CSV table of C-alpha atoms in Angstrom, one decimal:
chain,number,residue,atom,x,y,z
S,1024,UNK,CA,-25.0,-34.7,71.5
S,1025,UNK,CA,-28.2,-36.6,71.0
S,1026,UNK,CA,-31.1,-34.7,69.5
S,1027,UNK,CA,-28.9,-32.2,67.7
S,1028,UNK,CA,-27.9,-31.7,64.1
S,1029,UNK,CA,-24.7,-33.8,64.5
S,1030,UNK,CA,-26.9,-36.9,64.7
S,1031,UNK,CA,-27.6,-36.5,60.9
S,1032,UNK,CA,-23.9,-37.2,60.1
S,1033,UNK,CA,-23.9,-41.1,60.5
S,1034,UNK,CA,-26.9,-41.7,58.1
S,1035,UNK,CA,-25.6,-39.2,55.6
S,1036,UNK,CA,-22.1,-40.8,55.7
S,1037,UNK,CA,-23.7,-44.2,55.2
S,1038,UNK,CA,-25.7,-43.1,52.2
S,1039,UNK,CA,-22.7,-41.4,50.6
S,1040,UNK,CA,-20.5,-44.5,51.1
S,1041,UNK,CA,-23.1,-46.8,49.8
S,1042,UNK,CA,-23.6,-44.8,46.7
S,1043,UNK,CA,-19.8,-44.4,46.2
S,1044,UNK,CA,-18.6,-47.9,47.0
S,1045,UNK,CA,-21.9,-49.9,46.4
S,1046,UNK,CA,-20.9,-52.0,49.4
S,1047,UNK,CA,-23.6,-51.9,52.0
S,1048,UNK,CA,-22.0,-53.8,54.9
S,1049,UNK,CA,-18.7,-51.8,55.2
S,1050,UNK,CA,-20.8,-48.6,54.8
S,1051,UNK,CA,-23.1,-49.6,57.7
S,1052,UNK,CA,-20.0,-50.6,59.7
S,1053,UNK,CA,-18.6,-47.1,59.4
S,1054,UNK,CA,-22.0,-45.7,60.3
S,1055,UNK,CA,-22.2,-47.9,63.4
S,1056,UNK,CA,-18.7,-46.7,64.6
S,1057,UNK,CA,-19.6,-43.0,63.9
S,1058,UNK,CA,-23.0,-43.3,65.7
S,1059,UNK,CA,-21.3,-45.0,68.7
S,1060,UNK,CA,-18.6,-42.3,68.9
S,1061,UNK,CA,-21.2,-39.5,68.8
S,1062,UNK,CA,-23.4,-41.2,71.4
S,1063,UNK,CA,-20.4,-41.8,73.8
S,1064,UNK,CA,-19.0,-38.2,73.2
S,1065,UNK,CA,-16.0,-39.6,71.3
S,1066,UNK,CA,-14.7,-41.6,74.3
S,1067,UNK,CA,-12.9,-44.6,72.7
S,1068,UNK,CA,-13.3,-47.1,75.5
S,1069,UNK,CA,-17.0,-46.4,75.9
S,1070,UNK,CA,-17.5,-46.5,72.1
S,1071,UNK,CA,-16.1,-50.1,72.0
S,1072,UNK,CA,-18.4,-51.0,74.9
S,1073,UNK,CA,-21.4,-49.4,73.1
S,1074,UNK,CA,-20.7,-51.4,69.9
S,1075,UNK,CA,-20.5,-54.6,72.0
S,1076,UNK,CA,-23.8,-53.9,73.7
S,1077,UNK,CA,-25.4,-53.2,70.4
S,1078,UNK,CA,-24.2,-56.5,69.1
S,1079,UNK,CA,-25.5,-58.2,72.2
S,1080,UNK,CA,-28.9,-56.6,71.9
S,1081,UNK,CA,-29.3,-58.3,68.5
S,1082,UNK,CA,-29.8,-61.5,70.3
S,1083,UNK,CA,-30.4,-60.7,74.0
S,1084,UNK,CA,-32.0,-57.6,75.6
S,1085,UNK,CA,-33.8,-56.7,78.8
S,1086,UNK,CA,-33.1,-60.1,80.3
S,1087,UNK,CA,-34.8,-62.0,77.4
S,1088,UNK,CA,-33.7,-63.6,74.2
S,1089,UNK,CA,-34.5,-61.4,71.2
S,1090,UNK,CA,-36.7,-64.1,69.6
S,1091,UNK,CA,-38.1,-61.7,67.0
S,1092,UNK,CA,-34.7,-61.1,65.5
S,1093,UNK,CA,-33.7,-64.7,65.7
S,1094,UNK,CA,-37.0,-65.8,64.1
S,1095,UNK,CA,-36.5,-63.4,61.1
S,1096,UNK,CA,-32.9,-64.6,60.6
S,1097,UNK,CA,-34.1,-68.2,60.8
S,1098,UNK,CA,-36.9,-67.5,58.3
S,1099,UNK,CA,-34.5,-66.1,55.8
S,1100,UNK,CA,-32.1,-69.0,56.1
S,1101,UNK,CA,-34.9,-71.5,55.8
S,1102,UNK,CA,-36.2,-69.8,52.7
S,1103,UNK,CA,-32.7,-70.2,51.3
S,1104,UNK,CA,-32.8,-73.9,52.2
S,1105,UNK,CA,-36.2,-74.3,50.6
S,1106,UNK,CA,-35.0,-72.5,47.5
S,1107,UNK,CA,-32.0,-74.8,47.2
S,1108,UNK,CA,-34.1,-77.9,47.4
S,1109,UNK,CA,-36.7,-76.6,44.9
S,1110,UNK,CA,-33.8,-75.8,42.6
S,1111,UNK,CA,-32.5,-79.4,43.1
S,1112,UNK,CA,-36.0,-80.8,42.3
S,1113,UNK,CA,-36.3,-78.8,39.1
S,1114,UNK,CA,-39.4,-77.1,40.3
S,1115,UNK,CA,-38.4,-73.7,38.8
S,1116,UNK,CA,-37.5,-75.2,35.5
S,1117,UNK,CA,-40.8,-77.2,35.4
S,1118,UNK,CA,-42.8,-74.2,36.2
S,1119,UNK,CA,-41.0,-72.1,33.6
S,1120,UNK,CA,-41.7,-74.7,30.9
S,1121,UNK,CA,-45.3,-75.0,32.0
S,1122,UNK,CA,-45.9,-71.2,32.1
S,1123,UNK,CA,-44.1,-70.6,28.8
S,1124,UNK,CA,-46.8,-72.6,27.1
S,1125,UNK,CA,-49.5,-70.5,28.8
S,1126,UNK,CA,-47.8,-67.1,28.7
S,1127,UNK,CA,-46.5,-65.8,25.5
S,1128,UNK,CA,-45.0,-62.4,26.2
S,1129,UNK,CA,-43.1,-60.4,28.8
S,1130,UNK,CA,-46.1,-58.3,29.3
S,1131,UNK,CA,-48.2,-61.3,30.5
S,1132,UNK,CA,-45.4,-62.3,32.9
S,1133,UNK,CA,-44.9,-58.9,34.5
S,1134,UNK,CA,-48.7,-58.2,34.7
S,1135,UNK,CA,-49.1,-61.6,36.3
S,1136,UNK,CA,-46.4,-60.8,38.9
S,1137,UNK,CA,-48.1,-57.5,39.7
S,1138,UNK,CA,-51.5,-59.1,40.1
S,1139,UNK,CA,-50.1,-61.9,42.2
S,1140,UNK,CA,-48.4,-59.4,44.5
S,1141,UNK,CA,-51.7,-57.8,45.1
S,1142,UNK,CA,-53.1,-61.0,46.6
S,1143,UNK,CA,-50.4,-61.6,49.3
S,1144,UNK,CA,-51.6,-59.0,51.9
S,1145,UNK,CA,-50.8,-60.4,55.3
S,1146,UNK,CA,-47.1,-59.4,55.5
S,1147,UNK,CA,-44.6,-57.7,53.2
S,1148,UNK,CA,-41.7,-60.1,53.7
S,1149,UNK,CA,-44.0,-63.1,53.1
S,1150,UNK,CA,-45.4,-61.3,50.0
S,1151,UNK,CA,-42.0,-60.6,48.5
S,1152,UNK,CA,-40.5,-64.1,49.0
S,1153,UNK,CA,-43.6,-65.9,47.8
S,1154,UNK,CA,-44.0,-63.8,44.7
S,1155,UNK,CA,-40.2,-64.0,44.1
S,1156,UNK,CA,-40.2,-67.8,44.2
S,1157,UNK,CA,-43.1,-68.0,41.8
S,1158,UNK,CA,-42.0,-65.3,39.4
S,1159,UNK,CA,-38.3,-65.7,39.2
S,1160,UNK,CA,-38.3,-68.7,36.9
S,1161,UNK,CA,-40.6,-66.9,34.5
S,1162,UNK,CA,-38.5,-63.7,34.5
S,1163,UNK,CA,-35.4,-65.7,33.8
S,1164,UNK,CA,-37.1,-67.7,31.0
S,1165,UNK,CA,-38.5,-64.6,29.3
S,1166,UNK,CA,-35.2,-62.6,29.7
S,1167,UNK,CA,-36.6,-60.0,32.1
S,1168,UNK,CA,-34.1,-58.6,34.6
S,1169,UNK,CA,-34.2,-59.6,38.2
S,1170,UNK,CA,-33.9,-55.9,39.0
S,1171,UNK,CA,-37.3,-55.4,37.5
S,1172,UNK,CA,-38.6,-58.3,39.6
S,1173,UNK,CA,-37.2,-56.8,42.8
S,1174,UNK,CA,-38.8,-53.5,42.0
S,1175,UNK,CA,-42.2,-55.1,41.3
S,1176,UNK,CA,-42.4,-57.2,44.4
S,1177,UNK,CA,-41.0,-54.4,46.6
S,1178,UNK,CA,-43.4,-51.8,45.1
S,1179,UNK,CA,-46.5,-54.0,45.4
S,1180,UNK,CA,-45.9,-55.6,48.8
S,1181,UNK,CA,-45.3,-52.6,51.1
S,1182,UNK,CA,-47.9,-50.3,49.5
S,1183,UNK,CA,-50.5,-53.1,49.7
S,1184,UNK,CA,-49.7,-53.9,53.3
S,1185,UNK,CA,-49.9,-50.2,54.3
S,1186,UNK,CA,-53.4,-50.0,52.7
S,1187,UNK,CA,-54.7,-53.2,54.2
S,1188,UNK,CA,-56.0,-53.3,57.8
S,1189,UNK,CA,-55.8,-57.1,57.8
S,1190,UNK,CA,-52.0,-57.2,57.6
S,1191,UNK,CA,-49.0,-56.9,59.9
S,1192,UNK,CA,-48.5,-53.3,58.8
S,1193,UNK,CA,-52.2,-52.5,59.3
S,1194,UNK,CA,-52.2,-54.0,62.7
S,1195,UNK,CA,-49.1,-52.0,63.7
S,1196,UNK,CA,-50.4,-48.7,62.4
S,1197,UNK,CA,-53.9,-49.1,64.0
S,1198,UNK,CA,-52.2,-49.8,67.3
S,1199,UNK,CA,-50.4,-46.5,67.1
S,1200,UNK,CA,-53.7,-44.8,66.2
S,1201,UNK,CA,-55.3,-46.3,69.2
S,1202,UNK,CA,-52.6,-45.1,71.5
S,1203,UNK,CA,-52.8,-41.6,70.1
S,1204,UNK,CA,-56.6,-41.5,70.6
S,1205,UNK,CA,-56.3,-42.6,74.2
S,1206,UNK,CA,-53.5,-40.1,74.8
S,1207,UNK,CA,-55.5,-37.2,73.5
S,1208,UNK,CA,-58.9,-38.5,74.8
S,1209,UNK,CA,-60.3,-38.7,71.2
S,1210,UNK,CA,-63.4,-40.7,70.5
S,1211,UNK,CA,-62.2,-42.2,67.2
S,1212,UNK,CA,-62.2,-45.7,65.8
S,1213,UNK,CA,-58.6,-46.7,64.8
S,1214,UNK,CA,-59.8,-49.1,62.1
S,1215,UNK,CA,-62.1,-46.5,60.5
S,1216,UNK,CA,-59.3,-44.0,60.7
S,1217,UNK,CA,-57.0,-46.4,59.0
S,1218,UNK,CA,-59.4,-46.8,56.1
S,1219,UNK,CA,-59.9,-43.1,55.8
S,1220,UNK,CA,-56.2,-42.5,55.8
S,1221,UNK,CA,-55.7,-45.2,53.1
S,1222,UNK,CA,-57.8,-43.1,50.6
S,1223,UNK,CA,-55.3,-40.3,51.0
S,1224,UNK,CA,-52.2,-42.4,51.0
S,1225,UNK,CA,-51.2,-40.9,47.7
S,1226,UNK,CA,-47.7,-42.5,47.5
S,1227,UNK,CA,-49.0,-46.1,48.0
S,1228,UNK,CA,-51.7,-45.6,45.5
S,1229,UNK,CA,-49.4,-43.9,42.9
S,1230,UNK,CA,-46.7,-46.6,43.4
S,1231,UNK,CA,-49.1,-49.4,42.8
S,1232,UNK,CA,-50.5,-47.7,39.7
S,1233,UNK,CA,-47.0,-47.1,38.4
S,1234,UNK,CA,-46.1,-50.8,38.9
S,1235,UNK,CA,-49.0,-51.8,36.6
S,1236,UNK,CA,-48.0,-49.2,34.0
S,1237,UNK,CA,-44.4,-50.4,34.1
S,1238,UNK,CA,-45.6,-54.0,33.7
S,1239,UNK,CA,-48.0,-53.2,30.8
S,1240,UNK,CA,-46.0,-50.6,28.9
S,1241,UNK,CA,-42.5,-51.8,29.9
S,1242,UNK,CA,-41.4,-48.4,31.2
S,1243,UNK,CA,-37.7,-48.4,31.7
S,1244,UNK,CA,-36.3,-45.5,33.7
S,1245,UNK,CA,-32.6,-44.7,33.9
S,1246,UNK,CA,-30.7,-47.7,35.4
S,1247,UNK,CA,-33.5,-50.1,34.7
S,1248,UNK,CA,-33.0,-49.6,31.0
S,1249,UNK,CA,-29.4,-50.8,31.3
S,1250,UNK,CA,-30.5,-53.7,33.5
S,1251,UNK,CA,-33.1,-54.8,30.9
S,1252,UNK,CA,-30.7,-54.5,28.0
S,1253,UNK,CA,-28.0,-56.5,29.7
S,1254,UNK,CA,-30.0,-59.3,31.4
S,1255,UNK,CA,-27.5,-61.8,32.9
S,1256,UNK,CA,-28.1,-65.5,32.2
S,1257,UNK,CA,-29.1,-67.2,35.5
S,1258,UNK,CA,-28.8,-70.8,36.4
S,1259,UNK,CA,-32.1,-70.9,38.2
S,1260,UNK,CA,-33.7,-73.4,35.7
S,1261,UNK,CA,-30.9,-75.9,35.8
S,1262,UNK,CA,-31.2,-79.0,38.0
S,1263,UNK,CA,-30.5,-82.7,38.2
S,1264,UNK,CA,-33.8,-83.6,36.8
S,1265,UNK,CA,-36.7,-82.2,34.8
S,1266,UNK,CA,-38.9,-81.9,37.9
S,1267,UNK,CA,-42.6,-81.2,38.5
S,1268,UNK,CA,-44.4,-77.9,39.0
S,1269,UNK,CA,-45.8,-79.4,42.2
S,1270,UNK,CA,-42.3,-79.4,43.7
S,1271,UNK,CA,-42.5,-75.6,43.5
S,1272,UNK,CA,-46.2,-75.0,44.3
S,1273,UNK,CA,-46.8,-77.4,47.1
S,1274,UNK,CA,-44.0,-76.0,49.3
S,1275,UNK,CA,-45.1,-72.4,48.6
S,1276,UNK,CA,-48.7,-73.3,49.4
S,1277,UNK,CA,-47.6,-75.0,52.6
S,1278,UNK,CA,-45.6,-71.9,53.4
S,1279,UNK,CA,-48.6,-69.6,52.8
S,1280,UNK,CA,-51.2,-71.7,54.6
S,1281,UNK,CA,-49.1,-72.6,57.6
S,1282,UNK,CA,-47.8,-69.0,58.1
S,1283,UNK,CA,-51.2,-67.4,57.8
S,1284,UNK,CA,-52.8,-70.0,60.0
S,1285,UNK,CA,-50.2,-69.6,62.7
S,1286,UNK,CA,-50.4,-65.9,62.5
S,1287,UNK,CA,-54.2,-66.0,63.1
S,1288,UNK,CA,-53.8,-68.7,65.8
S,1289,UNK,CA,-51.2,-66.8,67.8
S,1290,UNK,CA,-53.2,-63.7,67.5
S,1291,UNK,CA,-56.3,-65.5,68.7
S,1292,UNK,CA,-54.3,-66.9,71.6
S,1293,UNK,CA,-53.0,-63.5,72.6
S,1294,UNK,CA,-56.3,-61.6,72.2
S,1295,UNK,CA,-59.4,-61.3,74.5
S,1296,UNK,CA,-61.7,-60.5,71.6
S,1297,UNK,CA,-63.1,-62.4,68.5
S,1298,UNK,CA,-62.0,-59.6,66.1
S,1299,UNK,CA,-59.9,-60.8,63.1
S,1300,UNK,CA,-58.2,-57.4,63.1
S,1301,UNK,CA,-57.2,-57.9,66.8
S,1302,UNK,CA,-55.9,-61.4,65.9
S,1303,UNK,CA,-53.7,-59.9,63.2
S,1304,UNK,CA,-52.6,-57.1,65.6
S,1305,UNK,CA,-51.6,-59.6,68.3
S,1306,UNK,CA,-50.3,-62.3,66.1
S,1307,UNK,CA,-46.6,-63.3,66.3
S,1308,UNK,CA,-45.5,-62.6,62.8
S,1309,UNK,CA,-41.8,-63.6,62.9
S,1310,UNK,CA,-42.7,-66.9,64.7
S,1311,UNK,CA,-45.4,-67.7,62.3
S,1312,UNK,CA,-43.1,-67.1,59.3
S,1313,UNK,CA,-40.3,-69.2,60.8
S,1314,UNK,CA,-42.6,-72.1,61.5
S,1315,UNK,CA,-44.2,-71.8,58.1
S,1316,UNK,CA,-40.8,-71.9,56.4
S,1317,UNK,CA,-39.7,-74.8,58.5
S,1318,UNK,CA,-42.9,-76.8,57.6
S,1319,UNK,CA,-42.4,-75.9,53.9
S,1320,UNK,CA,-38.8,-77.1,54.1
S,1321,UNK,CA,-39.8,-80.4,55.6
S,1322,UNK,CA,-42.4,-80.9,52.9
S,1323,UNK,CA,-39.8,-80.1,50.2
S,1324,UNK,CA,-37.4,-82.6,51.8
S,1325,UNK,CA,-40.1,-85.3,51.5
S,1326,UNK,CA,-40.1,-84.5,47.7
S,1327,UNK,CA,-36.3,-85.2,47.6
S,1328,UNK,CA,-36.9,-88.6,49.3
S,1329,UNK,CA,-39.7,-89.5,46.8
S,1330,UNK,CA,-37.6,-88.5,43.8
S,1331,UNK,CA,-34.4,-90.2,45.2
S,1332,UNK,CA,-32.5,-86.9,45.3
S,1333,UNK,CA,-31.5,-87.1,49.0
S,1334,UNK,CA,-27.7,-87.5,48.3
S,1335,UNK,CA,-27.7,-84.1,46.6
S,1336,UNK,CA,-29.5,-82.4,49.5
S,1337,UNK,CA,-26.4,-81.2,51.5
S,1338,UNK,CA,-25.0,-79.3,48.6
S,1339,UNK,CA,-28.5,-77.9,47.7
S,1340,UNK,CA,-28.8,-76.6,51.3
S,1341,UNK,CA,-25.4,-74.9,51.1
S,1342,UNK,CA,-26.2,-73.4,47.7
S,1343,UNK,CA,-29.7,-72.3,49.0
S,1344,UNK,CA,-28.4,-70.6,52.1
S,1345,UNK,CA,-25.8,-68.8,50.1
S,1346,UNK,CA,-28.6,-66.9,48.3
S,1347,UNK,CA,-30.0,-65.5,51.6
S,1348,UNK,CA,-26.9,-65.2,53.7
S,1349,UNK,CA,-26.0,-61.7,52.3
S,1350,UNK,CA,-29.4,-60.5,53.4
S,1351,UNK,CA,-28.8,-61.9,56.9
S,1352,UNK,CA,-25.6,-60.0,57.2
S,1353,UNK,CA,-27.1,-56.7,55.9
S,1354,UNK,CA,-30.0,-57.1,58.3
S,1355,UNK,CA,-27.7,-57.6,61.3
S,1356,UNK,CA,-25.8,-54.4,60.5
S,1357,UNK,CA,-28.9,-52.5,59.7
S,1358,UNK,CA,-30.5,-53.5,63.0
S,1359,UNK,CA,-27.4,-52.3,64.9
S,1360,UNK,CA,-27.5,-48.9,63.1
S,1361,UNK,CA,-31.3,-48.7,63.7
S,1362,UNK,CA,-30.8,-49.1,67.5
S,1363,UNK,CA,-28.0,-46.5,67.5
S,1364,UNK,CA,-30.1,-44.1,65.4
S,1365,UNK,CA,-32.8,-44.4,68.1
S,1366,UNK,CA,-30.4,-43.7,70.9
S,1367,UNK,CA,-29.2,-40.6,69.1
S,1368,UNK,CA,-32.8,-39.5,68.7
S,1369,UNK,CA,-32.4,-38.7,65.0
S,1370,UNK,CA,-36.1,-39.1,64.4
S,1371,UNK,CA,-37.0,-36.8,67.3
S,1372,UNK,CA,-34.7,-34.1,66.0
S,1373,UNK,CA,-36.2,-34.2,62.5
S,1374,UNK,CA,-39.7,-34.3,64.0
S,1375,UNK,CA,-38.9,-31.2,66.0
S,1376,UNK,CA,-38.2,-29.3,62.8
S,1377,UNK,CA,-41.7,-29.7,61.5
S,1378,UNK,CA,-43.2,-28.9,64.9
S,1379,UNK,CA,-41.4,-25.6,64.9
S,1380,UNK,CA,-42.5,-24.6,61.4
S,1381,UNK,CA,-44.6,-21.4,61.1
S,1382,UNK,CA,-45.8,-21.9,57.5
S,1383,UNK,CA,-49.4,-21.9,56.5
S,1384,UNK,CA,-51.3,-25.1,57.6
S,1385,UNK,CA,-52.1,-25.8,54.0
S,1386,UNK,CA,-48.5,-26.8,53.5
S,1387,UNK,CA,-48.5,-29.3,56.4
S,1388,UNK,CA,-49.3,-32.5,54.4
S,1389,UNK,CA,-46.7,-31.6,51.8
S,1390,UNK,CA,-44.0,-30.8,54.5
S,1391,UNK,CA,-44.8,-33.9,56.5
S,1392,UNK,CA,-44.5,-36.1,53.4
S,1393,UNK,CA,-41.1,-34.6,52.5
S,1394,UNK,CA,-39.7,-34.7,56.1
S,1395,UNK,CA,-40.8,-38.2,56.8
S,1396,UNK,CA,-39.4,-39.3,53.5
S,1397,UNK,CA,-36.0,-37.9,54.5
S,1398,UNK,CA,-36.3,-39.5,58.0
S,1399,UNK,CA,-37.2,-43.0,56.7
S,1400,UNK,CA,-34.4,-42.7,54.0
S,1401,UNK,CA,-31.9,-41.8,56.7
S,1402,UNK,CA,-32.9,-44.3,59.3
S,1403,UNK,CA,-33.9,-47.1,57.0
S,1404,UNK,CA,-37.1,-47.8,58.8
S,1405,UNK,CA,-40.7,-46.9,57.9
S,1406,UNK,CA,-42.1,-48.5,61.0
S,1407,UNK,CA,-39.7,-46.5,63.2
S,1408,UNK,CA,-40.8,-43.4,61.4
S,1409,UNK,CA,-44.5,-44.2,61.9
S,1410,UNK,CA,-43.9,-44.6,65.6
S,1411,UNK,CA,-42.2,-41.2,65.9
S,1412,UNK,CA,-44.1,-39.1,63.4
S,1413,UNK,CA,-47.7,-40.2,63.7
S,1414,UNK,CA,-48.0,-38.9,67.3
S,1415,UNK,CA,-46.2,-35.7,66.3
S,1416,UNK,CA,-48.5,-35.2,63.3
S,1417,UNK,CA,-51.5,-35.7,65.6
S,1418,UNK,CA,-50.2,-33.1,68.0
S,1419,UNK,CA,-49.6,-30.7,65.2
S,1420,UNK,CA,-53.2,-31.2,63.9
S,1421,UNK,CA,-54.7,-30.7,67.3
S,1422,UNK,CA,-52.7,-27.5,67.9
S,1423,UNK,CA,-53.3,-26.0,64.5
S,1424,UNK,CA,-56.9,-27.2,64.1
S,1425,UNK,CA,-56.0,-29.1,60.9
S,1426,UNK,CA,-57.7,-32.4,60.1
S,1427,UNK,CA,-55.4,-35.2,61.3
S,1428,UNK,CA,-56.4,-37.7,58.5
S,1429,UNK,CA,-54.4,-36.1,55.7
S,1430,UNK,CA,-51.5,-35.5,58.2
S,1431,UNK,CA,-51.5,-39.2,59.0
S,1432,UNK,CA,-51.6,-40.0,55.3
S,1433,UNK,CA,-48.7,-37.8,54.6
S,1434,UNK,CA,-46.6,-39.5,57.3
S,1435,UNK,CA,-47.4,-43.0,56.0
S,1436,UNK,CA,-46.7,-41.9,52.4
S,1437,UNK,CA,-43.4,-40.3,53.2
S,1438,UNK,CA,-42.3,-43.1,55.4
S,1439,UNK,CA,-43.0,-45.6,52.7
S,1440,UNK,CA,-41.2,-43.5,50.1
S,1441,UNK,CA,-38.0,-43.1,52.2
S,1442,UNK,CA,-38.0,-46.8,53.0
S,1443,UNK,CA,-38.3,-47.6,49.3
S,1444,UNK,CA,-35.2,-45.5,48.4
S,1445,UNK,CA,-33.0,-46.4,51.4
S,1446,UNK,CA,-30.2,-48.9,50.8
S,1447,UNK,CA,-30.1,-49.6,54.6
S,1448,UNK,CA,-33.8,-50.5,54.7
S,1449,UNK,CA,-34.6,-54.1,55.7
S,1450,UNK,CA,-37.4,-54.3,53.1
S,1451,UNK,CA,-34.9,-53.3,50.4
S,1452,UNK,CA,-32.6,-56.1,51.6
S,1453,UNK,CA,-35.4,-58.6,51.5
S,1454,UNK,CA,-36.7,-57.6,48.1
S,1455,UNK,CA,-33.2,-58.0,46.5
S,1456,UNK,CA,-32.7,-61.3,48.2
S,1457,UNK,CA,-36.2,-62.6,47.2
S,1458,UNK,CA,-35.6,-61.6,43.6
S,1459,UNK,CA,-32.0,-63.0,43.6
S,1460,UNK,CA,-30.4,-59.8,42.4
S,1461,UNK,CA,-27.6,-57.6,43.7
S,1462,UNK,CA,-28.6,-55.3,46.6
S,1463,UNK,CA,-27.3,-52.0,45.2
S,1464,UNK,CA,-28.5,-52.9,41.7
S,1465,UNK,CA,-32.0,-53.0,43.2
S,1466,UNK,CA,-31.6,-49.7,45.0
S,1467,UNK,CA,-30.3,-47.9,41.9
S,1468,UNK,CA,-33.0,-49.3,39.6
S,1469,UNK,CA,-35.9,-48.7,42.0
S,1470,UNK,CA,-35.0,-45.1,43.0
S,1471,UNK,CA,-36.1,-43.5,39.7
S,1472,UNK,CA,-39.6,-45.1,40.0
S,1473,UNK,CA,-39.8,-44.1,43.7
S,1474,UNK,CA,-38.8,-40.5,42.9
S,1475,UNK,CA,-41.4,-40.4,40.1
S,1476,UNK,CA,-44.1,-41.6,42.4
S,1477,UNK,CA,-42.9,-39.3,45.2
S,1478,UNK,CA,-42.9,-36.2,42.9
S,1479,UNK,CA,-46.4,-36.9,41.9
S,1480,UNK,CA,-47.4,-37.5,45.5
S,1481,UNK,CA,-45.9,-34.3,46.7
S,1482,UNK,CA,-48.0,-32.4,44.1
S,1483,UNK,CA,-51.1,-34.3,45.2
S,1484,UNK,CA,-50.6,-33.4,48.9
S,1485,UNK,CA,-49.9,-29.8,47.9
S,1486,UNK,CA,-53.2,-29.7,46.0
S,1487,UNK,CA,-55.1,-31.4,48.9
S,1488,UNK,CA,-53.6,-29.0,51.5
S,1489,UNK,CA,-54.8,-26.0,49.5
S,1490,UNK,CA,-58.2,-27.3,48.4
S,1491,UNK,CA,-59.1,-30.0,50.9
S,1492,UNK,CA,-60.7,-31.9,47.9
S,1493,UNK,CA,-59.4,-35.4,47.3
S,1494,UNK,CA,-60.7,-35.8,43.8
S,1495,UNK,CA,-58.5,-32.9,42.6
S,1496,UNK,CA,-55.4,-34.8,43.9
S,1497,UNK,CA,-56.6,-38.0,42.2
S,1498,UNK,CA,-57.1,-36.2,39.0
S,1499,UNK,CA,-53.6,-34.7,39.3
S,1500,UNK,CA,-52.1,-38.2,39.9
S,1501,UNK,CA,-54.0,-39.6,36.9
S,1502,UNK,CA,-52.9,-36.8,34.6
S,1503,UNK,CA,-49.3,-37.1,35.6
S,1504,UNK,CA,-49.1,-40.8,35.2
S,1505,UNK,CA,-50.8,-40.6,31.9
S,1506,UNK,CA,-48.5,-37.8,30.7
S,1507,UNK,CA,-45.4,-39.7,31.8
S,1508,UNK,CA,-46.5,-42.9,30.0
S,1509,UNK,CA,-47.4,-41.0,26.8
S,1510,UNK,CA,-44.1,-39.1,26.8
S,1511,UNK,CA,-42.1,-42.2,27.4
S,1512,UNK,CA,-43.9,-44.2,24.7
S,1513,UNK,CA,-43.3,-41.4,22.2
S,1514,UNK,CA,-39.7,-41.2,23.1
S,1515,UNK,CA,-39.3,-45.0,22.7
S,1516,UNK,CA,-41.1,-44.9,19.3
S,1517,UNK,CA,-38.6,-42.2,18.1
S,1518,UNK,CA,-35.6,-44.2,19.2
S,1519,UNK,CA,-36.8,-47.3,17.3
S,1520,UNK,CA,-37.4,-45.5,14.1
């Protein structure tokens, strides 16, 4: 039954259950059972064995320990530990008081968060947690919802990484480009191609622009309006002592420096060249993040010793891990579903649809954007969609004679859009955890912004497919974003009269 329309049932059921129940883990559990039943042709005994194998593969596969998964889980738990100790030390409270003297409006806070997010390019998870740690006390102090924080860190981190060659995303994508060029005997430079594709990645560019418009003009779409009007009082600034801003910043700086240094070092160790791009491509991201978080936790613990807070550390550790434990459980279930989705060849089935299309080639960027968006939304993985659809888009371009650059850009844009909307995406889980808000609240408040950016992007790809002129698409994006902002501002002004 793999590779047929029936493989779409599990992701559709998961999405429906998530939206109806707003409970991600039970919904994923149902999807895992359905996927296993379909893969094993509804043989009950084999289905139980398949689920058992999938659980085992989370930690052990192909005769080796799944260190990547374990490192990510350890990283999340250690970040929770660090958060708990920073909370104990009063670092968030101290920073909130310090920043409130320098920042005098919500606009300054949100613009600062957007700008800070644009500097953390090496990895999206690292970006979200670092920005979340710094910005959360400010959002709480100025009465800005954590849902908005989750949206802002999610919608700056992923788009930035997909546009930056010196990032974990850039390294991954360029490695796929390199494999495609070797397969088709094409004399192209993967890095140059990545940069060219970035200029046509309309979704990433539109999303980043929209984040800054939301930050500056306080654009509140649909559920975000309700979240902003009913901001919950959080206890993030409460602690046993007044604290110092250094108890927040030094652990974060240690996390940043140690993680990036280890990423470069492991990449250097695994590479035969002196290229920084190759070092990022071959760096051990999950290991670097884990060791960076461990180092930061040790530094934070030293602060508790110096401030004589050691006796409160055990409870702080428990409270801290409670903040990231839900993300750990969701990731475990999402990884299981992702493996089963791969076994069912859901991506290949959707990719085959676009290969068989007989529409005009001018529609190809638009169609690829829509299809990859659906695929990433259904599977919950942008990286998996990259791996499936980039080679397919290259093949389509070579067969039809269409330039592959806009096709690659459409795939990256669509994958990012679907990932942003998907409640089963790991980046969605991480963003909610980093901001300290409910998982489904983040999904429902972010979707209107993602759909807005996606609608504009779809039009931009349609114009580019017809004209082949990028500045027309840029002009369309600019006009649409300006129009949406003006209409929203006028509507807000009428409601306040």
